[in-house]
């Protein structure tokens, strides 16, 4: 076991929509402006917030997901990514205690408990007064080890904050470390997958700067840093990774394909992969490579552009036909199908490497955490091997595959999914390769075998 002193805190809230991401962005930017080296983390299977943290604010950002990673890997990745930083800021998902089903399992509370991280609640104070004390006290005492050490009030005036601060602290035993007033034009837009991607928000840098300027005035950073420095030492198990083979993997990265867990990409590099980015939207063909990764994202928003890039579609289809290993999930899987039908009814020709059609739907399909079990030997694993994952998509297809069995984390339902063979994995489920590093290791080996055959 290893130990490290890591100043840290978690920003959590009673429910989604309280302003967690807004507050986290403000805090991260302010800390960076004060020349702290900051590591940011988001709990749960979230691709969007880490893109905000890293691409817009400039803070190193990663995901921590207890279900997909397990406790020891989660602590290892927290330590690994924050080891050269002055402070770590964790952002909880949903409400603080909202876990799987009727439990707090894999919730923000669970993550704070596993990592021994002090918690600061963000409370939406609009339309409330002393009731805020009842809310804070309830969250603090709902579990005796909640470790709620502070609170930030959101959407309140300076006058209200000053008037109620003393009584709220007296009633709850929780320190108020500041507030943010309602700020016009500083809200993030939403779409079906949550916050829009960083590249799509006009004047985002200006919004973040305004939030940070406000935070510097109305949040007590000395108190905040005091809470962070009071965190217990992080105790974790080292999980060393050794190189497998030197291979080149082409990875789709553009506005249509942008959902990746950076730790999973880092893992592939540690196993020996050189990752070469390309754009299915604008590039004419695949770069020279030994394997392909097509991640999730928003291909439905760029259906016409993807369809019109015939040379890229042909390049990918040819690569799969000759046995080049490919890992495609969710949006990447959709792109490999023959056709896409938009919500408007328009039909676009896509890659055609896999038969079938994909189409938009009016609601989420098969949403939530799952465990995948291989029904046959494939590029990732042997029959019977497992990895945890999740699904989140407003689309479906008429050929989802039958090479893995997906079991809902609740255990109440299961279904067949994904196309998999010796060189291909393509399906709707998202996985994190740190959830079973043998999947990553085997993909590297398949790429290496292809490279040797080609040579």
PDB file of N, CA, C and O in Angstrom, residues 111-180:
ATOM      1  N   UNK A 111     -18.059   7.838  -3.352  1.00  0.00           N
ATOM      2  CA  UNK A 111     -16.727   8.216  -3.819  1.00  0.00           C
ATOM      3  C   UNK A 111     -15.994   9.029  -2.760  1.00  0.00           C
ATOM      4  O   UNK A 111     -14.798   8.801  -2.509  1.00  0.00           O
ATOM      5  N   UNK A 112     -16.681   9.972  -2.135  1.00  0.00           N
ATOM      6  CA  UNK A 112     -16.052  10.759  -1.077  1.00  0.00           C
ATOM      7  C   UNK A 112     -15.633   9.874   0.084  1.00  0.00           C
ATOM      8  O   UNK A 112     -14.548  10.047   0.667  1.00  0.00           O
ATOM      9  N   UNK A 113     -16.476   8.889   0.409  1.00  0.00           N
ATOM     10  CA  UNK A 113     -16.168   7.961   1.508  1.00  0.00           C
ATOM     11  C   UNK A 113     -14.950   7.100   1.165  1.00  0.00           C
ATOM     12  O   UNK A 113     -14.033   6.945   1.991  1.00  0.00           O
ATOM     13  N   UNK A 114     -14.918   6.537  -0.044  1.00  0.00           N
ATOM     14  CA  UNK A 114     -13.819   5.658  -0.448  1.00  0.00           C
ATOM     15  C   UNK A 114     -12.490   6.415  -0.497  1.00  0.00           C
ATOM     16  O   UNK A 114     -11.445   5.888  -0.104  1.00  0.00           O
ATOM     17  N   UNK A 115     -12.526   7.655  -0.962  1.00  0.00           N
ATOM     18  CA  UNK A 115     -11.299   8.431  -1.127  1.00  0.00           C
ATOM     19  C   UNK A 115     -11.008   9.340   0.065  1.00  0.00           C
ATOM     20  O   UNK A 115     -10.024  10.091   0.040  1.00  0.00           O
ATOM     21  N   UNK A 116     -11.848   9.275   1.097  1.00  0.00           N
ATOM     22  CA  UNK A 116     -11.664  10.094   2.304  1.00  0.00           C
ATOM     23  C   UNK A 116     -11.549  11.579   1.966  1.00  0.00           C
ATOM     24  O   UNK A 116     -10.655  12.285   2.445  1.00  0.00           O
ATOM     25  N   UNK A 117     -12.481  12.051   1.145  1.00  0.00           N
ATOM     26  CA  UNK A 117     -12.438  13.424   0.661  1.00  0.00           C
ATOM     27  C   UNK A 117     -13.469  14.291   1.377  1.00  0.00           C
ATOM     28  O   UNK A 117     -14.649  13.946   1.404  1.00  0.00           O
ATOM     29  N   UNK A 118     -13.064  15.426   1.940  1.00  0.00           N
ATOM     30  CA  UNK A 118     -14.023  16.355   2.546  1.00  0.00           C
ATOM     31  C   UNK A 118     -15.000  16.890   1.493  1.00  0.00           C
ATOM     32  O   UNK A 118     -14.626  17.091   0.336  1.00  0.00           O
ATOM     33  N   UNK A 119     -16.234  17.139   1.919  1.00  0.00           N
ATOM     34  CA  UNK A 119     -17.302  17.510   0.990  1.00  0.00           C
ATOM     35  C   UNK A 119     -17.780  18.937   1.252  1.00  0.00           C
ATOM     36  O   UNK A 119     -17.956  19.347   2.403  1.00  0.00           O
ATOM     37  N   UNK A 120     -17.975  19.673   0.165  1.00  0.00           N
ATOM     38  CA  UNK A 120     -18.575  21.005   0.219  1.00  0.00           C
ATOM     39  C   UNK A 120     -19.843  20.968  -0.624  1.00  0.00           C
ATOM     40  O   UNK A 120     -19.797  20.651  -1.812  1.00  0.00           O
ATOM     41  N   UNK A 121     -20.976  21.264   0.001  1.00  0.00           N
ATOM     42  CA  UNK A 121     -22.252  21.215  -0.692  1.00  0.00           C
ATOM     43  C   UNK A 121     -22.529  22.527  -1.414  1.00  0.00           C
ATOM     44  O   UNK A 121     -22.285  23.613  -0.866  1.00  0.00           O
ATOM     45  N   UNK A 122     -23.032  22.424  -2.631  1.00  0.00           N
ATOM     46  CA  UNK A 122     -23.553  23.581  -3.349  1.00  0.00           C
ATOM     47  C   UNK A 122     -25.066  23.555  -3.187  1.00  0.00           C
ATOM     48  O   UNK A 122     -25.731  22.592  -3.574  1.00  0.00           O
ATOM     49  N   UNK A 123     -25.603  24.621  -2.600  1.00  0.00           N
ATOM     50  CA  UNK A 123     -27.039  24.695  -2.317  1.00  0.00           C
ATOM     51  C   UNK A 123     -27.648  25.831  -3.124  1.00  0.00           C
ATOM     52  O   UNK A 123     -27.201  26.985  -3.029  1.00  0.00           O
ATOM     53  N   UNK A 124     -28.645  25.514  -3.916  1.00  0.00           N
ATOM     54  CA  UNK A 124     -29.372  26.544  -4.653  1.00  0.00           C
ATOM     55  C   UNK A 124     -30.262  27.288  -3.663  1.00  0.00           C
ATOM     56  O   UNK A 124     -31.258  26.753  -3.176  1.00  0.00           O
ATOM     57  N   UNK A 125     -29.893  28.533  -3.371  1.00  0.00           N
ATOM     58  CA  UNK A 125     -30.597  29.277  -2.336  1.00  0.00           C
ATOM     59  C   UNK A 125     -31.777  30.085  -2.816  1.00  0.00           C
ATOM     60  O   UNK A 125     -32.430  30.761  -2.006  1.00  0.00           O
ATOM     61  N   UNK A 126     -32.081  29.996  -4.101  1.00  0.00           N
ATOM     62  CA  UNK A 126     -33.184  30.798  -4.640  1.00  0.00           C
ATOM     63  C   UNK A 126     -34.509  30.386  -3.996  1.00  0.00           C
ATOM     64  O   UNK A 126     -34.860  29.208  -3.960  1.00  0.00           O
ATOM     65  N   UNK A 127     -35.235  31.352  -3.470  1.00  0.00           N
ATOM     66  CA  UNK A 127     -36.571  31.107  -2.920  1.00  0.00           C
ATOM     67  C   UNK A 127     -36.579  30.430  -1.571  1.00  0.00           C
ATOM     68  O   UNK A 127     -37.601  29.869  -1.171  1.00  0.00           O
ATOM     69  N   UNK A 128     -35.450  30.453  -0.835  1.00  0.00           N
ATOM     70  CA  UNK A 128     -35.398  29.812   0.481  1.00  0.00           C
ATOM     71  C   UNK A 128     -34.622  30.694   1.444  1.00  0.00           C
ATOM     72  O   UNK A 128     -33.858  31.570   1.041  1.00  0.00           O
ATOM     73  N   UNK A 129     -34.809  30.442   2.738  1.00  0.00           N
ATOM     74  CA  UNK A 129     -34.101  31.202   3.766  1.00  0.00           C
ATOM     75  C   UNK A 129     -33.574  30.226   4.822  1.00  0.00           C
ATOM     76  O   UNK A 129     -32.618  29.493   4.569  1.00  0.00           O
ATOM     77  N   UNK A 130     -34.208  30.166   5.997  1.00  0.00           N
ATOM     78  CA  UNK A 130     -33.740  29.269   7.049  1.00  0.00           C
ATOM     79  C   UNK A 130     -33.875  27.804   6.642  1.00  0.00           C
ATOM     80  O   UNK A 130     -33.167  26.937   7.169  1.00  0.00           O
ATOM     81  N   UNK A 131     -34.751  27.523   5.707  1.00  0.00           N
ATOM     82  CA  UNK A 131     -34.892  26.154   5.214  1.00  0.00           C
ATOM     83  C   UNK A 131     -33.573  25.619   4.656  1.00  0.00           C
ATOM     84  O   UNK A 131     -33.361  24.402   4.620  1.00  0.00           O
ATOM     85  N   UNK A 132     -32.691  26.513   4.242  1.00  0.00           N
ATOM     86  CA  UNK A 132     -31.387  26.076   3.757  1.00  0.00           C
ATOM     87  C   UNK A 132     -30.615  25.357   4.855  1.00  0.00           C
ATOM     88  O   UNK A 132     -29.872  24.413   4.587  1.00  0.00           O
ATOM     89  N   UNK A 133     -30.796  25.788   6.099  1.00  0.00           N
ATOM     90  CA  UNK A 133     -30.119  25.130   7.219  1.00  0.00           C
ATOM     91  C   UNK A 133     -30.619  23.699   7.389  1.00  0.00           C
ATOM     92  O   UNK A 133     -29.831  22.773   7.636  1.00  0.00           O
ATOM     93  N   UNK A 134     -31.944  23.528   7.266  1.00  0.00           N
ATOM     94  CA  UNK A 134     -32.504  22.173   7.381  1.00  0.00           C
ATOM     95  C   UNK A 134     -31.959  21.267   6.289  1.00  0.00           C
ATOM     96  O   UNK A 134     -31.652  20.092   6.540  1.00  0.00           O
ATOM     97  N   UNK A 135     -31.841  21.809   5.085  1.00  0.00           N
ATOM     98  CA  UNK A 135     -31.327  21.024   3.963  1.00  0.00           C
ATOM     99  C   UNK A 135     -29.879  20.622   4.198  1.00  0.00           C
ATOM    100  O   UNK A 135     -29.510  19.449   4.053  1.00  0.00           O
ATOM    101  N   UNK A 136     -29.049  21.570   4.577  1.00  0.00           N
ATOM    102  CA  UNK A 136     -27.630  21.284   4.810  1.00  0.00           C
ATOM    103  C   UNK A 136     -27.463  20.299   5.962  1.00  0.00           C
ATOM    104  O   UNK A 136     -26.697  19.334   5.870  1.00  0.00           O
ATOM    105  N   UNK A 137     -28.206  20.533   7.044  1.00  0.00           N
ATOM    106  CA  UNK A 137     -28.097  19.642   8.202  1.00  0.00           C
ATOM    107  C   UNK A 137     -28.547  18.227   7.858  1.00  0.00           C
ATOM    108  O   UNK A 137     -27.943  17.245   8.291  1.00  0.00           O
ATOM    109  N   UNK A 138     -29.606  18.130   7.066  1.00  0.00           N
ATOM    110  CA  UNK A 138     -30.088  16.813   6.670  1.00  0.00           C
ATOM    111  C   UNK A 138     -29.055  16.044   5.874  1.00  0.00           C
ATOM    112  O   UNK A 138     -28.847  14.844   6.103  1.00  0.00           O
ATOM    113  N   UNK A 139     -28.397  16.712   4.953  1.00  0.00           N
ATOM    114  CA  UNK A 139     -27.366  16.038   4.159  1.00  0.00           C
ATOM    115  C   UNK A 139     -26.144  15.699   4.999  1.00  0.00           C
ATOM    116  O   UNK A 139     -25.513  14.661   4.798  1.00  0.00           O
ATOM    117  N   UNK A 140     -25.803  16.540   5.921  1.00  0.00           N
ATOM    118  CA  UNK A 140     -24.666  16.266   6.795  1.00  0.00           C
ATOM    119  C   UNK A 140     -24.910  15.047   7.680  1.00  0.00           C
ATOM    120  O   UNK A 140     -24.011  14.228   7.901  1.00  0.00           O
ATOM    121  N   UNK A 141     -26.131  14.903   8.175  1.00  0.00           N
ATOM    122  CA  UNK A 141     -26.414  13.881   9.186  1.00  0.00           C
ATOM    123  C   UNK A 141     -27.074  12.630   8.633  1.00  0.00           C
ATOM    124  O   UNK A 141     -27.248  11.655   9.366  1.00  0.00           O
ATOM    125  N   UNK A 142     -27.441  12.627   7.348  1.00  0.00           N
ATOM    126  CA  UNK A 142     -28.101  11.454   6.771  1.00  0.00           C
ATOM    127  C   UNK A 142     -27.221  10.220   6.890  1.00  0.00           C
ATOM    128  O   UNK A 142     -27.711   9.108   7.130  1.00  0.00           O
ATOM    129  N   UNK A 143     -25.923  10.383   6.715  1.00  0.00           N
ATOM    130  CA  UNK A 143     -24.947   9.342   6.998  1.00  0.00           C
ATOM    131  C   UNK A 143     -23.883   9.934   7.911  1.00  0.00           C
ATOM    132  O   UNK A 143     -23.358  11.022   7.628  1.00  0.00           O
ATOM    133  N   UNK A 144     -23.544   9.261   9.014  1.00  0.00           N
ATOM    134  CA  UNK A 144     -22.623   9.849  10.001  1.00  0.00           C
ATOM    135  C   UNK A 144     -21.220  10.104   9.460  1.00  0.00           C
ATOM    136  O   UNK A 144     -20.487  10.921  10.009  1.00  0.00           O
ATOM    137  N   UNK A 145     -20.845   9.404   8.379  1.00  0.00           N
ATOM    138  CA  UNK A 145     -19.508   9.580   7.812  1.00  0.00           C
ATOM    139  C   UNK A 145     -19.548  10.396   6.522  1.00  0.00           C
ATOM    140  O   UNK A 145     -18.668  10.278   5.668  1.00  0.00           O
ATOM    141  N   UNK A 146     -20.562  11.259   6.368  1.00  0.00           N
ATOM    142  CA  UNK A 146     -20.707  12.023   5.124  1.00  0.00           C
ATOM    143  C   UNK A 146     -19.562  13.003   4.913  1.00  0.00           C
ATOM    144  O   UNK A 146     -19.251  13.365   3.774  1.00  0.00           O
ATOM    145  N   UNK A 147     -18.934  13.450   5.984  1.00  0.00           N
ATOM    146  CA  UNK A 147     -17.767  14.337   5.916  1.00  0.00           C
ATOM    147  C   UNK A 147     -18.094  15.655   5.216  1.00  0.00           C
ATOM    148  O   UNK A 147     -17.271  16.204   4.476  1.00  0.00           O
ATOM    149  N   UNK A 148     -19.324  16.150   5.429  1.00  0.00           N
ATOM    150  CA  UNK A 148     -19.707  17.454   4.888  1.00  0.00           C
ATOM    151  C   UNK A 148     -19.052  18.530   5.748  1.00  0.00           C
ATOM    152  O   UNK A 148     -19.366  18.669   6.929  1.00  0.00           O
ATOM    153  N   UNK A 149     -18.146  19.283   5.139  1.00  0.00           N
ATOM    154  CA  UNK A 149     -17.345  20.243   5.890  1.00  0.00           C
ATOM    155  C   UNK A 149     -17.659  21.697   5.559  1.00  0.00           C
ATOM    156  O   UNK A 149     -17.206  22.600   6.268  1.00  0.00           O
ATOM    157  N   UNK A 150     -18.375  21.920   4.481  1.00  0.00           N
ATOM    158  CA  UNK A 150     -18.667  23.294   4.099  1.00  0.00           C
ATOM    159  C   UNK A 150     -19.814  23.352   3.122  1.00  0.00           C
ATOM    160  O   UNK A 150     -20.285  22.329   2.617  1.00  0.00           O
ATOM    161  N   UNK A 151     -20.270  24.575   2.843  1.00  0.00           N
ATOM    162  CA  UNK A 151     -21.345  24.763   1.870  1.00  0.00           C
ATOM    163  C   UNK A 151     -21.147  26.092   1.155  1.00  0.00           C
ATOM    164  O   UNK A 151     -20.637  27.061   1.725  1.00  0.00           O
ATOM    165  N   UNK A 152     -21.557  26.101  -0.109  1.00  0.00           N
ATOM    166  CA  UNK A 152     -21.562  27.307  -0.929  1.00  0.00           C
ATOM    167  C   UNK A 152     -22.997  27.537  -1.374  1.00  0.00           C
ATOM    168  O   UNK A 152     -23.642  26.617  -1.899  1.00  0.00           O
ATOM    169  N   UNK A 153     -23.503  28.731  -1.160  1.00  0.00           N
ATOM    170  CA  UNK A 153     -24.856  29.054  -1.585  1.00  0.00           C
ATOM    171  C   UNK A 153     -24.813  29.623  -2.997  1.00  0.00           C
ATOM    172  O   UNK A 153     -24.014  30.515  -3.290  1.00  0.00           O
ATOM    173  N   UNK A 154     -25.680  29.125  -3.849  1.00  0.00           N
ATOM    174  CA  UNK A 154     -25.743  29.554  -5.240  1.00  0.00           C
ATOM    175  C   UNK A 154     -27.039  30.321  -5.466  1.00  0.00           C
ATOM    176  O   UNK A 154     -28.073  30.017  -4.862  1.00  0.00           O
ATOM    177  N   UNK A 155     -26.992  31.309  -6.339  1.00  0.00           N
ATOM    178  CA  UNK A 155     -28.174  32.109  -6.696  1.00  0.00           C
ATOM    179  C   UNK A 155     -28.754  32.871  -5.512  1.00  0.00           C
ATOM    180  O   UNK A 155     -29.980  32.930  -5.322  1.00  0.00           O
ATOM    181  N   UNK A 156     -27.885  33.462  -4.693  1.00  0.00           N
ATOM    182  CA  UNK A 156     -28.350  34.290  -3.578  1.00  0.00           C
ATOM    183  C   UNK A 156     -27.711  35.673  -3.678  1.00  0.00           C
ATOM    184  O   UNK A 156     -26.658  35.847  -4.288  1.00  0.00           O
ATOM    185  N   UNK A 157     -28.338  36.639  -3.051  1.00  0.00           N
ATOM    186  CA  UNK A 157     -27.780  37.990  -3.030  1.00  0.00           C
ATOM    187  C   UNK A 157     -26.773  38.133  -1.895  1.00  0.00           C
ATOM    188  O   UNK A 157     -26.780  37.343  -0.935  1.00  0.00           O
ATOM    189  N   UNK A 158     -25.942  39.133  -1.987  1.00  0.00           N
ATOM    190  CA  UNK A 158     -24.976  39.411  -0.931  1.00  0.00           C
ATOM    191  C   UNK A 158     -25.691  39.689   0.385  1.00  0.00           C
ATOM    192  O   UNK A 158     -25.271  39.231   1.460  1.00  0.00           O
ATOM    193  N   UNK A 159     -26.794  40.422   0.324  1.00  0.00           N
ATOM    194  CA  UNK A 159     -27.539  40.761   1.535  1.00  0.00           C
ATOM    195  C   UNK A 159     -28.107  39.513   2.212  1.00  0.00           C
ATOM    196  O   UNK A 159     -27.991  39.342   3.434  1.00  0.00           O
ATOM    197  N   UNK A 160     -28.706  38.625   1.413  1.00  0.00           N
ATOM    198  CA  UNK A 160     -29.271  37.392   1.982  1.00  0.00           C
ATOM    199  C   UNK A 160     -28.189  36.525   2.598  1.00  0.00           C
ATOM    200  O   UNK A 160     -28.358  35.957   3.688  1.00  0.00           O
ATOM    201  N   UNK A 161     -27.062  36.398   1.898  1.00  0.00           N
ATOM    202  CA  UNK A 161     -25.966  35.567   2.407  1.00  0.00           C
ATOM    203  C   UNK A 161     -25.479  36.088   3.756  1.00  0.00           C
ATOM    204  O   UNK A 161     -25.330  35.316   4.715  1.00  0.00           O
ATOM    205  N   UNK A 162     -25.239  37.383   3.849  1.00  0.00           N
ATOM    206  CA  UNK A 162     -24.720  37.957   5.095  1.00  0.00           C
ATOM    207  C   UNK A 162     -25.749  37.849   6.216  1.00  0.00           C
ATOM    208  O   UNK A 162     -25.404  37.620   7.386  1.00  0.00           O
ATOM    209  N   UNK A 163     -27.030  37.997   5.876  1.00  0.00           N
ATOM    210  CA  UNK A 163     -28.080  37.966   6.896  1.00  0.00           C
ATOM    211  C   UNK A 163     -28.243  36.571   7.498  1.00  0.00           C
ATOM    212  O   UNK A 163     -28.440  36.423   8.708  1.00  0.00           O
ATOM    213  N   UNK A 164     -28.166  35.529   6.652  1.00  0.00           N
ATOM    214  CA  UNK A 164     -28.456  34.167   7.121  1.00  0.00           C
ATOM    215  C   UNK A 164     -27.215  33.344   7.455  1.00  0.00           C
ATOM    216  O   UNK A 164     -27.340  32.252   8.020  1.00  0.00           O
ATOM    217  N   UNK A 165     -26.031  33.814   7.123  1.00  0.00           N
ATOM    218  CA  UNK A 165     -24.810  33.019   7.293  1.00  0.00           C
ATOM    219  C   UNK A 165     -24.633  32.527   8.733  1.00  0.00           C
ATOM    220  O   UNK A 165     -24.421  31.333   8.982  1.00  0.00           O
ATOM    221  N   UNK A 166     -24.751  33.424   9.696  1.00  0.00           N
ATOM    222  CA  UNK A 166     -24.493  33.049  11.090  1.00  0.00           C
ATOM    223  C   UNK A 166     -25.481  32.004  11.590  1.00  0.00           C
ATOM    224  O   UNK A 166     -25.092  31.009  12.215  1.00  0.00           O
ATOM    225  N   UNK A 167     -26.763  32.196  11.312  1.00  0.00           N
ATOM    226  CA  UNK A 167     -27.753  31.259  11.820  1.00  0.00           C
ATOM    227  C   UNK A 167     -27.648  29.914  11.126  1.00  0.00           C
ATOM    228  O   UNK A 167     -27.844  28.856  11.756  1.00  0.00           O
ATOM    229  N   UNK A 168     -27.327  29.893   9.833  1.00  0.00           N
ATOM    230  CA  UNK A 168     -27.160  28.615   9.128  1.00  0.00           C
ATOM    231  C   UNK A 168     -25.989  27.842   9.711  1.00  0.00           C
ATOM    232  O   UNK A 168     -26.088  26.629   9.961  1.00  0.00           O
ATOM    233  N   UNK A 169     -24.890  28.528   9.968  1.00  0.00           N
ATOM    234  CA  UNK A 169     -23.730  27.842  10.554  1.00  0.00           C
ATOM    235  C   UNK A 169     -24.028  27.354  11.963  1.00  0.00           C
ATOM    236  O   UNK A 169     -23.614  26.253  12.357  1.00  0.00           O
ATOM    237  N   UNK A 170     -24.766  28.152  12.732  1.00  0.00           N
ATOM    238  CA  UNK A 170     -25.119  27.764  14.101  1.00  0.00           C
ATOM    239  C   UNK A 170     -26.021  26.538  14.111  1.00  0.00           C
ATOM    240  O   UNK A 170     -25.844  25.614  14.916  1.00  0.00           O
ATOM    241  N   UNK A 171     -26.998  26.497  13.205  1.00  0.00           N
ATOM    242  CA  UNK A 171     -27.964  25.400  13.171  1.00  0.00           C
ATOM    243  C   UNK A 171     -27.372  24.110  12.599  1.00  0.00           C
ATOM    244  O   UNK A 171     -27.823  23.014  12.933  1.00  0.00           O
ATOM    245  N   UNK A 172     -26.371  24.221  11.749  1.00  0.00           N
ATOM    246  CA  UNK A 172     -25.868  23.038  11.034  1.00  0.00           C
ATOM    247  C   UNK A 172     -24.499  22.559  11.493  1.00  0.00           C
ATOM    248  O   UNK A 172     -24.164  21.391  11.308  1.00  0.00           O
ATOM    249  N   UNK A 173     -23.702  23.458  12.047  1.00  0.00           N
ATOM    250  CA  UNK A 173     -22.325  23.106  12.350  1.00  0.00           C
ATOM    251  C   UNK A 173     -21.455  23.016  11.110  1.00  0.00           C
ATOM    252  O   UNK A 173     -20.346  22.487  11.146  1.00  0.00           O
ATOM    253  N   UNK A 174     -21.972  23.536   9.996  1.00  0.00           N
ATOM    254  CA  UNK A 174     -21.268  23.518   8.718  1.00  0.00           C
ATOM    255  C   UNK A 174     -20.874  24.942   8.349  1.00  0.00           C
ATOM    256  O   UNK A 174     -21.702  25.860   8.394  1.00  0.00           O
ATOM    257  N   UNK A 175     -19.627  25.123   7.988  1.00  0.00           N
ATOM    258  CA  UNK A 175     -19.129  26.444   7.622  1.00  0.00           C
ATOM    259  C   UNK A 175     -19.596  26.836   6.228  1.00  0.00           C
ATOM    260  O   UNK A 175     -19.455  26.067   5.273  1.00  0.00           O
ATOM    261  N   UNK A 176     -20.178  28.030   6.100  1.00  0.00           N
ATOM    262  CA  UNK A 176     -20.458  28.566   4.775  1.00  0.00           C
ATOM    263  C   UNK A 176     -19.184  29.223   4.250  1.00  0.00           C
ATOM    264  O   UNK A 176     -18.635  30.125   4.897  1.00  0.00           O
ATOM    265  N   UNK A 177     -18.730  28.767   3.099  1.00  0.00           N
ATOM    266  CA  UNK A 177     -17.460  29.269   2.581  1.00  0.00           C
ATOM    267  C   UNK A 177     -17.655  30.264   1.443  1.00  0.00           C
ATOM    268  O   UNK A 177     -16.697  30.621   0.755  1.00  0.00           O
ATOM    269  N   UNK A 178     -18.903  30.707   1.234  1.00  0.00           N
ATOM    270  CA  UNK A 178     -19.126  31.731   0.228  1.00  0.00           C
ATOM    271  C   UNK A 178     -20.392  31.511  -0.562  1.00  0.00           C
ATOM    272  O   UNK A 178     -21.200  30.612  -0.265  1.00  0.00           O
ATOM    273  N   UNK A 179     -20.560  32.346  -1.583  1.00  0.00           N
ATOM    274  CA  UNK A 179     -21.770  32.276  -2.403  1.00  0.00           C
ATOM    275  C   UNK A 179     -21.469  32.770  -3.808  1.00  0.00           C
ATOM    276  O   UNK A 179     -20.445  33.414  -4.073  1.00  0.00           O
ATOM    277  N   UNK A 180     -22.379  32.459  -4.715  1.00  0.00           N
ATOM    278  CA  UNK A 180     -22.397  33.041  -6.042  1.00  0.00           C
ATOM    279  C   UNK A 180     -23.782  33.631  -6.272  1.00  0.00           C
ATOM    280  O   UNK A 180     -24.785  32.953  -6.018  1.00  0.00           O
TER     281      UNK A 180
END
